[in-house]
mmCIF file of C-alpha atoms and ligand atoms in Angstrom:
data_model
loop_
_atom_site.group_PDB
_atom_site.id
_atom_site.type_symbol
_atom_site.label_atom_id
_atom_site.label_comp_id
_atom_site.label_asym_id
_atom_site.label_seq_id
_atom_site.Cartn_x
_atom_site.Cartn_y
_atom_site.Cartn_z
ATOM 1 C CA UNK Q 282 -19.422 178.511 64.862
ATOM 2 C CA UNK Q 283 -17.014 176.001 65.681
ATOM 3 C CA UNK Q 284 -17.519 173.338 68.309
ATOM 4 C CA UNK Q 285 -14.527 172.539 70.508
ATOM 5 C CA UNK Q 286 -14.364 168.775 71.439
ATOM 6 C CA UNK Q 287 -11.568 167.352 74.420
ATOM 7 C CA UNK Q 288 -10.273 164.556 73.052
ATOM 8 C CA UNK Q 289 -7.892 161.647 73.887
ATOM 9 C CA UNK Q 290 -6.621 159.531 70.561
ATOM 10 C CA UNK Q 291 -6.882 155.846 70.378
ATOM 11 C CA UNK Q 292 -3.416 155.631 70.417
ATOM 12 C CA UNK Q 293 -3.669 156.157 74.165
ATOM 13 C CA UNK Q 294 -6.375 153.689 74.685
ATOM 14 C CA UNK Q 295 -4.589 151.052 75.075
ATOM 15 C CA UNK Q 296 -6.348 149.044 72.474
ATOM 16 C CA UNK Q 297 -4.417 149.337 68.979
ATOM 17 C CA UNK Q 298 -1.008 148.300 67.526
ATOM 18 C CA UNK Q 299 0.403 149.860 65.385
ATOM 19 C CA UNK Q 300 1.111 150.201 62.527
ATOM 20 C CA UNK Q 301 -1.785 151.509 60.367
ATOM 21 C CA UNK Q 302 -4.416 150.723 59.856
ATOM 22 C CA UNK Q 303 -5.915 150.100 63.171
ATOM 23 C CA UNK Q 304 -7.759 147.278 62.612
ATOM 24 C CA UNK Q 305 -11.254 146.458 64.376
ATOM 25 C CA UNK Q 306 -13.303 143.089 62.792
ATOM 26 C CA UNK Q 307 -15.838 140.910 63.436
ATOM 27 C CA UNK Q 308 -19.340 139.850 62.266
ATOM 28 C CA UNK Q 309 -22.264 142.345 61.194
ATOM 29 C CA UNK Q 310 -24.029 140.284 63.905
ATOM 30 C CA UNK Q 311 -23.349 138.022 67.013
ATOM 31 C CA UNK Q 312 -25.266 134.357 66.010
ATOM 32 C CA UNK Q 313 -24.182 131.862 68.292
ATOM 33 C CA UNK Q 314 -21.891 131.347 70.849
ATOM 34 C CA UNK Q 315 -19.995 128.704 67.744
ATOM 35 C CA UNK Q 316 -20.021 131.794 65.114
ATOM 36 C CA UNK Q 317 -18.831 134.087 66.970
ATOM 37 C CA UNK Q 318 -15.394 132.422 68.844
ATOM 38 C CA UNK Q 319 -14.896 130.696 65.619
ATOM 39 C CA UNK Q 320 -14.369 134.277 63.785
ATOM 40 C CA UNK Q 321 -12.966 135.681 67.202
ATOM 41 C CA UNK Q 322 -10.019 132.678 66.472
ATOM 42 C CA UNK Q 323 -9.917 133.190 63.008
ATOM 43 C CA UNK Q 324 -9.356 137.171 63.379
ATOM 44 C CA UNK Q 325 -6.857 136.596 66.557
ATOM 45 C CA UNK Q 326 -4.677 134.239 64.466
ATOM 46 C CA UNK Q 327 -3.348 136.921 62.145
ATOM 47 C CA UNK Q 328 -3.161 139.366 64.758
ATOM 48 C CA UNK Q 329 -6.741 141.523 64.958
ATOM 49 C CA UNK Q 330 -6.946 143.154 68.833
ATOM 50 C CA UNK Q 331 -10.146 143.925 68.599
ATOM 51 C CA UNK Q 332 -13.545 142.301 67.810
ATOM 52 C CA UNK Q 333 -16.572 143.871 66.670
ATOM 53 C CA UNK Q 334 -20.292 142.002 66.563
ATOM 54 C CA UNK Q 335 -23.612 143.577 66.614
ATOM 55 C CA UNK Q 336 -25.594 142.409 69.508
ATOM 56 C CA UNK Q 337 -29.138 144.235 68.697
ATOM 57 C CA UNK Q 338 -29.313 145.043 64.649
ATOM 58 C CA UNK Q 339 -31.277 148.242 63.777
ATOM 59 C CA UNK Q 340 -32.825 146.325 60.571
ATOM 60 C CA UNK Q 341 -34.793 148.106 57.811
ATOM 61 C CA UNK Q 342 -38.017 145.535 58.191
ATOM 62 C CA UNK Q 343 -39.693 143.856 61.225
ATOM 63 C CA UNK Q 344 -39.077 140.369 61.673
ATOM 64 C CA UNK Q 345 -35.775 139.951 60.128
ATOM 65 C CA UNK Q 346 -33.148 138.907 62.232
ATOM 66 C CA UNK Q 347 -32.648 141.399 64.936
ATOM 67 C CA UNK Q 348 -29.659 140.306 67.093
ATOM 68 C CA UNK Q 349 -29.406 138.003 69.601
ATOM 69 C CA UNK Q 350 -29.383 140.536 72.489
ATOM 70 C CA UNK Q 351 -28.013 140.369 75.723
ATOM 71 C CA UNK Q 352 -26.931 136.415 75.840
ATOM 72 C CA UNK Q 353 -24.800 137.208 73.126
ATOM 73 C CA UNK Q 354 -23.040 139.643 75.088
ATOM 74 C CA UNK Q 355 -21.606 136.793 77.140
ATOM 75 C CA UNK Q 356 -20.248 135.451 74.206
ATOM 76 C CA UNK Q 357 -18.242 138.530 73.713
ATOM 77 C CA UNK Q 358 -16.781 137.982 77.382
ATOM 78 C CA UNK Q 359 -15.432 134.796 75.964
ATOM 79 C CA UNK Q 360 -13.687 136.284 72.936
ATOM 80 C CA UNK Q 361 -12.148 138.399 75.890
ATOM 81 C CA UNK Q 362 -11.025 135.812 78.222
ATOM 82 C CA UNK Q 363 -10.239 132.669 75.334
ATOM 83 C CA UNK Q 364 -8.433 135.716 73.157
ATOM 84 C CA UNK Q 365 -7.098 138.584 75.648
ATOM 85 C CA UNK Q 366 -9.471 140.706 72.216
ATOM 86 C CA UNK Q 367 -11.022 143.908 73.094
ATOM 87 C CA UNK Q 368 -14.232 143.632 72.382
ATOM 88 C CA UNK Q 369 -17.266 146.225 71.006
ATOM 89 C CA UNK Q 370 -20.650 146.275 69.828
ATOM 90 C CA UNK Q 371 -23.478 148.495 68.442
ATOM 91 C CA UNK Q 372 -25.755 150.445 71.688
ATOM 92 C CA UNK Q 373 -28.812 152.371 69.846
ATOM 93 C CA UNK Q 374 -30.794 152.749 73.740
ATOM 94 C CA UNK Q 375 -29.859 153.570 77.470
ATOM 95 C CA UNK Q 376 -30.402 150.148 77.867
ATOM 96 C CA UNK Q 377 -28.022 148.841 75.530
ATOM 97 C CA UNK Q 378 -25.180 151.351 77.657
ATOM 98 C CA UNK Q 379 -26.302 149.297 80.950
ATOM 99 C CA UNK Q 380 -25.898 146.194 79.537
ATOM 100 C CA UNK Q 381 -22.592 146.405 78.004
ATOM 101 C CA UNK Q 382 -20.878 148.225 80.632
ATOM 102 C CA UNK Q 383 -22.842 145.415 82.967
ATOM 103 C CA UNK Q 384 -21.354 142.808 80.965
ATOM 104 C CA UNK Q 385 -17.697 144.441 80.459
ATOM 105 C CA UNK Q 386 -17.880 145.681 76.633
ATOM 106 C CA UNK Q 387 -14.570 147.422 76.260
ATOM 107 C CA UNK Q 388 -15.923 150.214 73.585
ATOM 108 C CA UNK Q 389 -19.308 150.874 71.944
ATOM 109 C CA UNK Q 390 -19.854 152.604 68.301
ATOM 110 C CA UNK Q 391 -22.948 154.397 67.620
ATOM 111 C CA UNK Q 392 -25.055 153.651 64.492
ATOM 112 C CA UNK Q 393 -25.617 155.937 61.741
ATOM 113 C CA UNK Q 394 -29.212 155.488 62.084
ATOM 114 C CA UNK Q 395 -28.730 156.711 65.592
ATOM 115 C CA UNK Q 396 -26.027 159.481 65.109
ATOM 116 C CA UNK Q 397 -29.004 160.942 62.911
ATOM 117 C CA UNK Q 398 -31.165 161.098 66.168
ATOM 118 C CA UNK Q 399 -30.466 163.857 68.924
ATOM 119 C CA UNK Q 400 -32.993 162.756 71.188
ATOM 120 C CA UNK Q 401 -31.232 158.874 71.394
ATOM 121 C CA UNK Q 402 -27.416 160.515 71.447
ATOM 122 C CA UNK Q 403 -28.753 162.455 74.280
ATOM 123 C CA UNK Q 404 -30.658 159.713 76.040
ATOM 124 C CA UNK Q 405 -26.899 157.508 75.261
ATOM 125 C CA UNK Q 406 -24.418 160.499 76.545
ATOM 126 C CA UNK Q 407 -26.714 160.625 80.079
ATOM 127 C CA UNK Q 408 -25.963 156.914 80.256
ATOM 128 C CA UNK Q 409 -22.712 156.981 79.917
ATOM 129 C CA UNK Q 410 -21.773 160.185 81.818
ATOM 130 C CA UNK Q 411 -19.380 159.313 84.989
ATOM 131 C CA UNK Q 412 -17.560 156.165 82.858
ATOM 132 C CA UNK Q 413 -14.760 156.593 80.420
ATOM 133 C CA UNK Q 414 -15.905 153.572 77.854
ATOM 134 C CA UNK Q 415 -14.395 154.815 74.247
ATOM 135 C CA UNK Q 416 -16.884 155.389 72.256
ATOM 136 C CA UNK Q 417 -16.953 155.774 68.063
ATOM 137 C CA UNK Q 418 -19.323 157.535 66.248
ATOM 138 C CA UNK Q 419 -20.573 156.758 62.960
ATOM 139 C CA UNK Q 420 -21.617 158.942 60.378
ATOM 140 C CA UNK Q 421 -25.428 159.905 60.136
ATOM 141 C CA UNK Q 422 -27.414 157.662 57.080
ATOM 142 C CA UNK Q 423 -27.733 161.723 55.281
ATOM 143 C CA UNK Q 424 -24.691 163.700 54.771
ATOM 144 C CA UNK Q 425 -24.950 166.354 57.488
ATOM 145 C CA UNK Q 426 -21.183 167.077 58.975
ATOM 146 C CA UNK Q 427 -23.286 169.223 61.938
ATOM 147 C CA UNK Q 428 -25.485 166.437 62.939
ATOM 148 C CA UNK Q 429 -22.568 164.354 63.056
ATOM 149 C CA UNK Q 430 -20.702 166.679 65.306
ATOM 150 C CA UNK Q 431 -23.737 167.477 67.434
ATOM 151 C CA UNK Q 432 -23.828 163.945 67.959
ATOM 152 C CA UNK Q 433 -19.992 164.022 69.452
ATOM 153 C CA UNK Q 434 -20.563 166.835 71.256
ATOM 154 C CA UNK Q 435 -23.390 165.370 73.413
ATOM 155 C CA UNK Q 436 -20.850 162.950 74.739
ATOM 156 C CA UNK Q 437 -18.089 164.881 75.218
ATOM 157 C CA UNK Q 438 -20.060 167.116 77.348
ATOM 158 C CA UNK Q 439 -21.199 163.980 78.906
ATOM 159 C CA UNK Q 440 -16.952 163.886 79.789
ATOM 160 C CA UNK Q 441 -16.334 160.852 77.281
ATOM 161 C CA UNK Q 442 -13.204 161.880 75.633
ATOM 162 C CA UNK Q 443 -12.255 158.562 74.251
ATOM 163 C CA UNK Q 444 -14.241 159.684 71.205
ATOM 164 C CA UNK Q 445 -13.777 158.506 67.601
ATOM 165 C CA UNK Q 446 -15.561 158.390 64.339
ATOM 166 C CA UNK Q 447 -16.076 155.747 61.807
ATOM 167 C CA UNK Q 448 -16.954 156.832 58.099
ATOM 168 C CA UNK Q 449 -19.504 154.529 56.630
ATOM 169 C CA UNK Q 450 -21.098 156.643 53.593
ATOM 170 C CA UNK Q 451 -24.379 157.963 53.117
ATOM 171 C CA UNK Q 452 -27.905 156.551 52.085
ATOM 172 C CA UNK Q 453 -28.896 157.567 48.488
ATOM 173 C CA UNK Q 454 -31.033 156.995 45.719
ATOM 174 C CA UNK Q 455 -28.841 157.752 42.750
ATOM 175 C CA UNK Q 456 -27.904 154.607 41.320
ATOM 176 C CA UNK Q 457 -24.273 153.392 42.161
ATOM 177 C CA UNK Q 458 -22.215 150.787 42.878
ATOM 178 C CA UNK Q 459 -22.270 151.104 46.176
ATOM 179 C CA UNK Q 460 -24.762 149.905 48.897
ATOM 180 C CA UNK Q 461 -23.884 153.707 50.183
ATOM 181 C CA UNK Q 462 -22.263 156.723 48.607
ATOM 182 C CA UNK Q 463 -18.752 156.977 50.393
ATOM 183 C CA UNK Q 464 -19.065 160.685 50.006
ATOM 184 C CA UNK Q 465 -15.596 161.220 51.352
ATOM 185 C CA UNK Q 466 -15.927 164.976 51.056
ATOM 186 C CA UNK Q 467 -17.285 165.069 54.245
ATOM 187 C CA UNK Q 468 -14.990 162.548 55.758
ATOM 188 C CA UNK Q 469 -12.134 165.045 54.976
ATOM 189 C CA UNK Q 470 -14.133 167.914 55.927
ATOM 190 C CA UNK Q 471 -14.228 166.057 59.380
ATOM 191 C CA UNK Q 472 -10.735 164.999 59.321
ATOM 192 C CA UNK Q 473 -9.857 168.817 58.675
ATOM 193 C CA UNK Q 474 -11.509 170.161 61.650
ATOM 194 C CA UNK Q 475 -10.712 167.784 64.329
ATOM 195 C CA UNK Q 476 -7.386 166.315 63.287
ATOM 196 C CA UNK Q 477 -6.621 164.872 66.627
ATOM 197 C CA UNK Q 478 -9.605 162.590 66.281
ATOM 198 C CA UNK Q 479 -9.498 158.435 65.481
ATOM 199 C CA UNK Q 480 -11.025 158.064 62.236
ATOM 200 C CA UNK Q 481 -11.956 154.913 61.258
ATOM 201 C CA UNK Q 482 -13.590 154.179 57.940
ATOM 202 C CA UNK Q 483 -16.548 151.223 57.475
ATOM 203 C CA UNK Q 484 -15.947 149.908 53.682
ATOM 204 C CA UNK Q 485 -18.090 146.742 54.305
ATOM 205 C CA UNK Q 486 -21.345 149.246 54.815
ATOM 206 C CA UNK Q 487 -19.968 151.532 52.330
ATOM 207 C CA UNK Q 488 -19.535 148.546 49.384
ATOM 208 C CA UNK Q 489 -22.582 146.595 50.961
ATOM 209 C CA UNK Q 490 -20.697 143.882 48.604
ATOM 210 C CA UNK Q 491 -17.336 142.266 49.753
ATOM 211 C CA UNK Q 492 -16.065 142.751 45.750
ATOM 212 C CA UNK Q 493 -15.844 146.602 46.907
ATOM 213 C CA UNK Q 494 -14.020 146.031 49.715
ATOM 214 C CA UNK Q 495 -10.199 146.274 48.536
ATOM 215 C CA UNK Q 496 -10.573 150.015 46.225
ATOM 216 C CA UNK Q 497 -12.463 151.521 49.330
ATOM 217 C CA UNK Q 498 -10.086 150.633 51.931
ATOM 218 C CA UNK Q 499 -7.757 151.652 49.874
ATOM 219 C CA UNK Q 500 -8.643 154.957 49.399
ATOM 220 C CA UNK Q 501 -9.666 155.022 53.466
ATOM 221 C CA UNK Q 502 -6.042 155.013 53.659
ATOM 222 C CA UNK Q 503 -4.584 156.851 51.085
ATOM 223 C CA UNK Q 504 -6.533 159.865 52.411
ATOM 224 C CA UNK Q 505 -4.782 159.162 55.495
ATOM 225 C CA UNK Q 506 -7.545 157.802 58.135
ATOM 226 C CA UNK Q 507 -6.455 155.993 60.926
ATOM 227 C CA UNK Q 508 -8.348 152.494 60.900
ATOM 228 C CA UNK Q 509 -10.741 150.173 59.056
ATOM 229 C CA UNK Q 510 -14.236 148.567 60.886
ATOM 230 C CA UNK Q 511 -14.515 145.547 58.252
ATOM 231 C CA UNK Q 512 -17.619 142.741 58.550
ATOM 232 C CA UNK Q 513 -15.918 139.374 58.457
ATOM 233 C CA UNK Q 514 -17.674 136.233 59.693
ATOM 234 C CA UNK Q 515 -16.554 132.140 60.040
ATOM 235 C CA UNK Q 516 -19.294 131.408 56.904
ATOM 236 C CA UNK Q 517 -20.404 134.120 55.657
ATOM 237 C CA UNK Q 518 -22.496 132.787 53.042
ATOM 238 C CA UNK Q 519 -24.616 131.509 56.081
ATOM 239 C CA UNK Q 520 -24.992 134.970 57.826
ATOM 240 C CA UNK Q 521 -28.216 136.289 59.353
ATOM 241 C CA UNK Q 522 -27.277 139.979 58.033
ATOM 242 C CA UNK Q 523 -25.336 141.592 55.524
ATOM 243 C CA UNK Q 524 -24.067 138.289 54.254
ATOM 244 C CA UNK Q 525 -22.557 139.662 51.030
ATOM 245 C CA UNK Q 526 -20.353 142.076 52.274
ATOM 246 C CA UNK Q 527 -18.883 140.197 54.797
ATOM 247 C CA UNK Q 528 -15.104 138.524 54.619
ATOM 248 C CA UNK Q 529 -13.620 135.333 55.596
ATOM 249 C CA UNK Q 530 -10.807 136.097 58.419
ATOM 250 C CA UNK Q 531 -8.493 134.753 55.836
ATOM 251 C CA UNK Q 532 -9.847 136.911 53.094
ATOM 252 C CA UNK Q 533 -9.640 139.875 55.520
ATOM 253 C CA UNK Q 534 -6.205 139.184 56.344
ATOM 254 C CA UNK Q 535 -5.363 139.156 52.511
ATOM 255 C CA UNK Q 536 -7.240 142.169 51.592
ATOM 256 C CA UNK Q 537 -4.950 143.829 54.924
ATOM 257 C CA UNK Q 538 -1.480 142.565 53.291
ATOM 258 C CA UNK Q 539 -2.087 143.956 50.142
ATOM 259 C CA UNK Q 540 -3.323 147.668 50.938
ATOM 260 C CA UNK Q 541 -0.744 150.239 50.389
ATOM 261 C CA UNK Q 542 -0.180 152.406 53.533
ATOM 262 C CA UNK Q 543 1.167 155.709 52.426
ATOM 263 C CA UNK Q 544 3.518 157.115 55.294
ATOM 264 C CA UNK Q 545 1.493 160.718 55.810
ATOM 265 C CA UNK Q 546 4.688 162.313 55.675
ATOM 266 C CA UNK Q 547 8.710 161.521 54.977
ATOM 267 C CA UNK Q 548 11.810 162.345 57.268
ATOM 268 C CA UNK Q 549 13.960 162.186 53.815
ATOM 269 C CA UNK Q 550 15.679 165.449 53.486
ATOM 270 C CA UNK Q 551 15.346 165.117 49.751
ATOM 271 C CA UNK Q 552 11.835 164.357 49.674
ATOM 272 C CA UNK Q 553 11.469 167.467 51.848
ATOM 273 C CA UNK Q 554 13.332 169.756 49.856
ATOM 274 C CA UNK Q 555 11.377 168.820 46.948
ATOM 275 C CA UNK Q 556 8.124 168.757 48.007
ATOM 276 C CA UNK Q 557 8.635 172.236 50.142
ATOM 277 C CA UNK Q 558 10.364 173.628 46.570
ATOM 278 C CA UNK Q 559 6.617 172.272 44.762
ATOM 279 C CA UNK Q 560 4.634 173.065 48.006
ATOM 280 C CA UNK Q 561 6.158 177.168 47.764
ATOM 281 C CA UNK Q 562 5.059 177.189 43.664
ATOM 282 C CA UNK Q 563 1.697 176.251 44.435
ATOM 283 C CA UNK Q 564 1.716 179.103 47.472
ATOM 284 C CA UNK Q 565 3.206 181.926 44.883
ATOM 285 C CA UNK Q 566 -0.004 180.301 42.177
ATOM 286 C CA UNK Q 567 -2.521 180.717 45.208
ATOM 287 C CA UNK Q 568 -1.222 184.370 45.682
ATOM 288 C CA UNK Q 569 -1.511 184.783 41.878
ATOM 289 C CA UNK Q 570 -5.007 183.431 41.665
ATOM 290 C CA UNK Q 571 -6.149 185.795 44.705
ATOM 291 C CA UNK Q 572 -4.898 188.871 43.029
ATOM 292 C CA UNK Q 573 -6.703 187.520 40.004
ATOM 293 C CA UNK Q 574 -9.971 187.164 41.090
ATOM 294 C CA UNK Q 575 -9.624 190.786 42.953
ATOM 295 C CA UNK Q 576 -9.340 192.071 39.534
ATOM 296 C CA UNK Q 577 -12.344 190.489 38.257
ATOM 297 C CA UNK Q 578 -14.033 191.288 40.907
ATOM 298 C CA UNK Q 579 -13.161 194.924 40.610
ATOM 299 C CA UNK Q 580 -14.425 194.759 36.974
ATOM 300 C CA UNK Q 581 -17.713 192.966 38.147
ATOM 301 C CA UNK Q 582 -18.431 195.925 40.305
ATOM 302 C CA UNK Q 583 -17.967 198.387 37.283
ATOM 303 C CA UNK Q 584 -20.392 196.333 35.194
ATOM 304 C CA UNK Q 585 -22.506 196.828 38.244
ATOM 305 C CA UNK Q 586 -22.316 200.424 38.259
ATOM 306 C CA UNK Q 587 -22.921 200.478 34.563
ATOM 307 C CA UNK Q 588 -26.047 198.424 34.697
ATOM 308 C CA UNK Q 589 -27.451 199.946 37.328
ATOM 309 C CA UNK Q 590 -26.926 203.116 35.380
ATOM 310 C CA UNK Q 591 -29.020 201.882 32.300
ATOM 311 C CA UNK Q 592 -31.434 200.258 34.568
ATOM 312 C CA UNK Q 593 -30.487 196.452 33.321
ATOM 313 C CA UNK Q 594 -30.562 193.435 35.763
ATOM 314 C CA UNK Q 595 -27.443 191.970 37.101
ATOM 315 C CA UNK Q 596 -28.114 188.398 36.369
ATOM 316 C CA UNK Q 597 -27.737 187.356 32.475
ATOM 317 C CA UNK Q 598 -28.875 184.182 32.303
ATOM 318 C CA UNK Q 599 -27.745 183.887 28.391
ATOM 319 C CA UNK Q 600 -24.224 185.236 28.852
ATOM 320 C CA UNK Q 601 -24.080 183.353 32.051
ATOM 321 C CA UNK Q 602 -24.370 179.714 30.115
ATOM 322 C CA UNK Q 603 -22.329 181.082 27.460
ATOM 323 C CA UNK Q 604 -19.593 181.751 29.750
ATOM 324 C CA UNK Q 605 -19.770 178.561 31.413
ATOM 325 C CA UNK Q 606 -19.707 176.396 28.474
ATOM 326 C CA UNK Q 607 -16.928 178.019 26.878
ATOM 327 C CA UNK Q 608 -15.284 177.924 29.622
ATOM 328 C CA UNK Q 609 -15.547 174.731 30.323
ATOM 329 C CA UNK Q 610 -14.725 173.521 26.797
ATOM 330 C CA UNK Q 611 -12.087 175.892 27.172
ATOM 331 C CA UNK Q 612 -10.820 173.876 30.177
ATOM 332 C CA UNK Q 613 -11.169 170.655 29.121
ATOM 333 C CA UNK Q 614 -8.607 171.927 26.104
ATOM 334 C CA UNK Q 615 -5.738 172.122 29.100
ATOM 335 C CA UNK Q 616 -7.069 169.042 31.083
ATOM 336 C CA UNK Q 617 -9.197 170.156 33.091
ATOM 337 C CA UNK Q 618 -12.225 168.526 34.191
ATOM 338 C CA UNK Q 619 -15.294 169.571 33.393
ATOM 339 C CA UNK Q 620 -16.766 169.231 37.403
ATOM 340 C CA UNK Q 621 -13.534 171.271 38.248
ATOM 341 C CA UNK Q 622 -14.234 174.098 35.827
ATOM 342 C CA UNK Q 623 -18.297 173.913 36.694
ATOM 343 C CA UNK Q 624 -17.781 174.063 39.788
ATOM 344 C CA UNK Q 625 -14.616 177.225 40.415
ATOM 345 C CA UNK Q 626 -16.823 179.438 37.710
ATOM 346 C CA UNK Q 627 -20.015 179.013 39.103
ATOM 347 C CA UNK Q 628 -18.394 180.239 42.562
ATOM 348 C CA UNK Q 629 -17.140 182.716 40.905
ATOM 349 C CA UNK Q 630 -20.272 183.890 39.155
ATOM 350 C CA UNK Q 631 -22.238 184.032 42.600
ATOM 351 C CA UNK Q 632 -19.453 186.008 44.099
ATOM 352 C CA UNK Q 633 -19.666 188.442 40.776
ATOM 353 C CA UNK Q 634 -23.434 188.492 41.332
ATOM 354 C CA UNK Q 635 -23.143 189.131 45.159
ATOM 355 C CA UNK Q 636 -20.798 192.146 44.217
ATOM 356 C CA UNK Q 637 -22.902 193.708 41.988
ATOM 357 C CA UNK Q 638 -26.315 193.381 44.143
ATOM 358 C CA UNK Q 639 -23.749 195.425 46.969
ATOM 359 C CA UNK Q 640 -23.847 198.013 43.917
ATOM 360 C CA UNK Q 641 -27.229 198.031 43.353
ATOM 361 C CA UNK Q 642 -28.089 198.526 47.226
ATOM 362 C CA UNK Q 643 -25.858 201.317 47.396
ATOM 363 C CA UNK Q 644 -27.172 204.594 48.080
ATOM 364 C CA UNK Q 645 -27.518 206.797 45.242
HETATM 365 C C1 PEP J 292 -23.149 147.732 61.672
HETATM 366 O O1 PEP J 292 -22.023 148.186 61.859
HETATM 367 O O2 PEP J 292 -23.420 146.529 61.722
HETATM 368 C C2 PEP J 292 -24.207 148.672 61.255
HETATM 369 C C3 PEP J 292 -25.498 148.407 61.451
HETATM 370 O O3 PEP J 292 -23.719 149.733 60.644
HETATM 371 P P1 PEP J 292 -24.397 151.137 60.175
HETATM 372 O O4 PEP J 292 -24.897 151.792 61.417
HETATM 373 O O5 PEP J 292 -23.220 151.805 59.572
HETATM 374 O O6 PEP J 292 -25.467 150.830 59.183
HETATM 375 MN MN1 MN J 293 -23.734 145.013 59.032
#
């Protein structure tokens, strides 16, 4: 099914500069009223147009620091009026809408422990319905693309069309490097189905380390998303949350001048003609590989036919893992990667298994 959503791009909101990336900063959370226009003037100096801070702080365990709440709110008014920033923070509750549209938050993101919940999107879109604050989205902590579109859908048919998402990987327990695994299949998956949507990827939550931070904003941008949401506070070896992950405004604005921003596409007639003279190979290998697989399939269907005559079973779990390894040994001989090979044969096999099960429900 697909799920329309009416959306207006950040580019019209008034809030971002060009050039990529669109840039939003700040601290995980709001401290004092100090902390936070100390960053705001750090950030501000090298150009940042909009500040992030978390004002209440969904935290794992009870009695850890859980944000200031709504004083600090009038501390983001100040960044506003001392800076001319646009401001955001974090709303989990219908309460948290009423406060920041109270207090004259320009945007709110949603957290990915809330995205997860439909109950608390719903109970957020209701609040909001009748204002047109932009609004970004953040993944879900597990790695469901439909929860995460549900969750945009409830606000859009709440008429917020300032909509965006930010990418901030997924909870896991495999061990990694990562505080969360980027999983940036589903980032692209995103990207591919709404295209005109802001995307914005999160690498402080992603690294949950500040040593991560360059390689996975990085690839945020050379797989062509619009902005970066990065942690950076005054001190942060002092923070109340997420202290390692977060950046100096001077090490943020280093980390920015040395990313590589990839144009998404070239006016260069030459480049063109090449790449449309590579692009129109790879279309007549596609063609090739379709006609291919038709042919195995066709053969698949008369081993169907032929073991349905003897009375075998279709799946042979013996040949099966023969084929597979020597095909992927086979592969890695030309360079190909083993999770490539794995990964086209197995789809393969289930496709050759679906076609002969047709076979076998076929009337005699
Ligand atoms: C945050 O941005 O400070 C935050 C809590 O992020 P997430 O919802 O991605 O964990
Ligand atoms: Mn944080």
């Amino acid at each position: 099914m697909s799920h329309e959503l009416d959306i207006i791009p950040a580019t019209e909101w008034g809030f971002f500069t060009l050039p990529r990336p669109m840039c939003i900063a700040g601290p995980c959370s709001a401290e004092t009223e100090e902390q936070v226009l100390e960053t705001a003037r750090g950030l501000h100096a090298f150009g940042i147009h909009v500040f992030r801070a978390g004002i209440w702080k969904p935290r794992t365990h009870p009695g850890c620091f859980e944000g200031v709440g709504t004083p600090g709110l009038k501390w983001l008014k100040k960044v506003q009026q001392t800076y001319g920033m646009k401001v955001c923070t974090e709303v989990a509750t219908e309460k948290h809408v009423l406060e920041c549209i109270k207090y004259g938050v320009d945007m709110i993101w949603i957290g990915a422990r809330t995205s997860a919940n439909p109950f608390l999107m719903q109970e957020i879109a209701d609040a909001l319905e009748g204002t047109d604050l932009p609004v970004l989205v953040k993944n879900p902590v597990n790695p469901d693309l439909d929860l995460w579109i549900g969750a945009l859908e409830r606000l859009n048919r709440a008429g917020i069309r300032k909509l965006g998402v930010i990418h901030r990987g997924f909870s896991t327990s495999a061990p990694i490097a990562y505080r969360n695994d980027p999983g940036w299949k589903i980032a692209i998956e995103m990207r591919t189905r709404y295209p005109q949507m802001t995307f914005f990827a999160d690498p402080s939550h992603m690294a949950g380390d500040r040593k991560y931070l360059l390689e996975l904003s990085q690839r945020a941008m050379d797989l062509g998303l619009d902005g970066l949401m990065v942690e950076s506070h005054c001190d942060p070896s002092c923070a109340l949350s997420d202290a390692k992950q977060q950046l100096t405004p001077r090490d943020l604005q280093t980390l920015l001048e040395s990313l590589v921003i990839r144009d998404s596409t070239s006016d260069d007639t030459a480049y063109k003609e090449r790449i449309d003279t590579l692009r129109a190979r790879i279309d007549v290998i596609d063609e090739s590989l379709l006609k291919l697989l038709k042919d195995r399939m066709d053969v698949s269907r008369s081993i169907g036919r032929y073991k349905k005559e003897h009375n075998v079973a279709i799946l042979q779990a013996v040949r099966w893992e023969q084929v597979l390894a020597e095909t992927v040994a086979r592969g890695g001989e030309l360079g190909l990667s083993e999770a490539a090979v794995s990964a086209i044969m197995t789809a393969i096999h289930d496709e050759s298994v679906r076609v002969q099960n047709q076979i076998l429900e076929e009337a005699e």
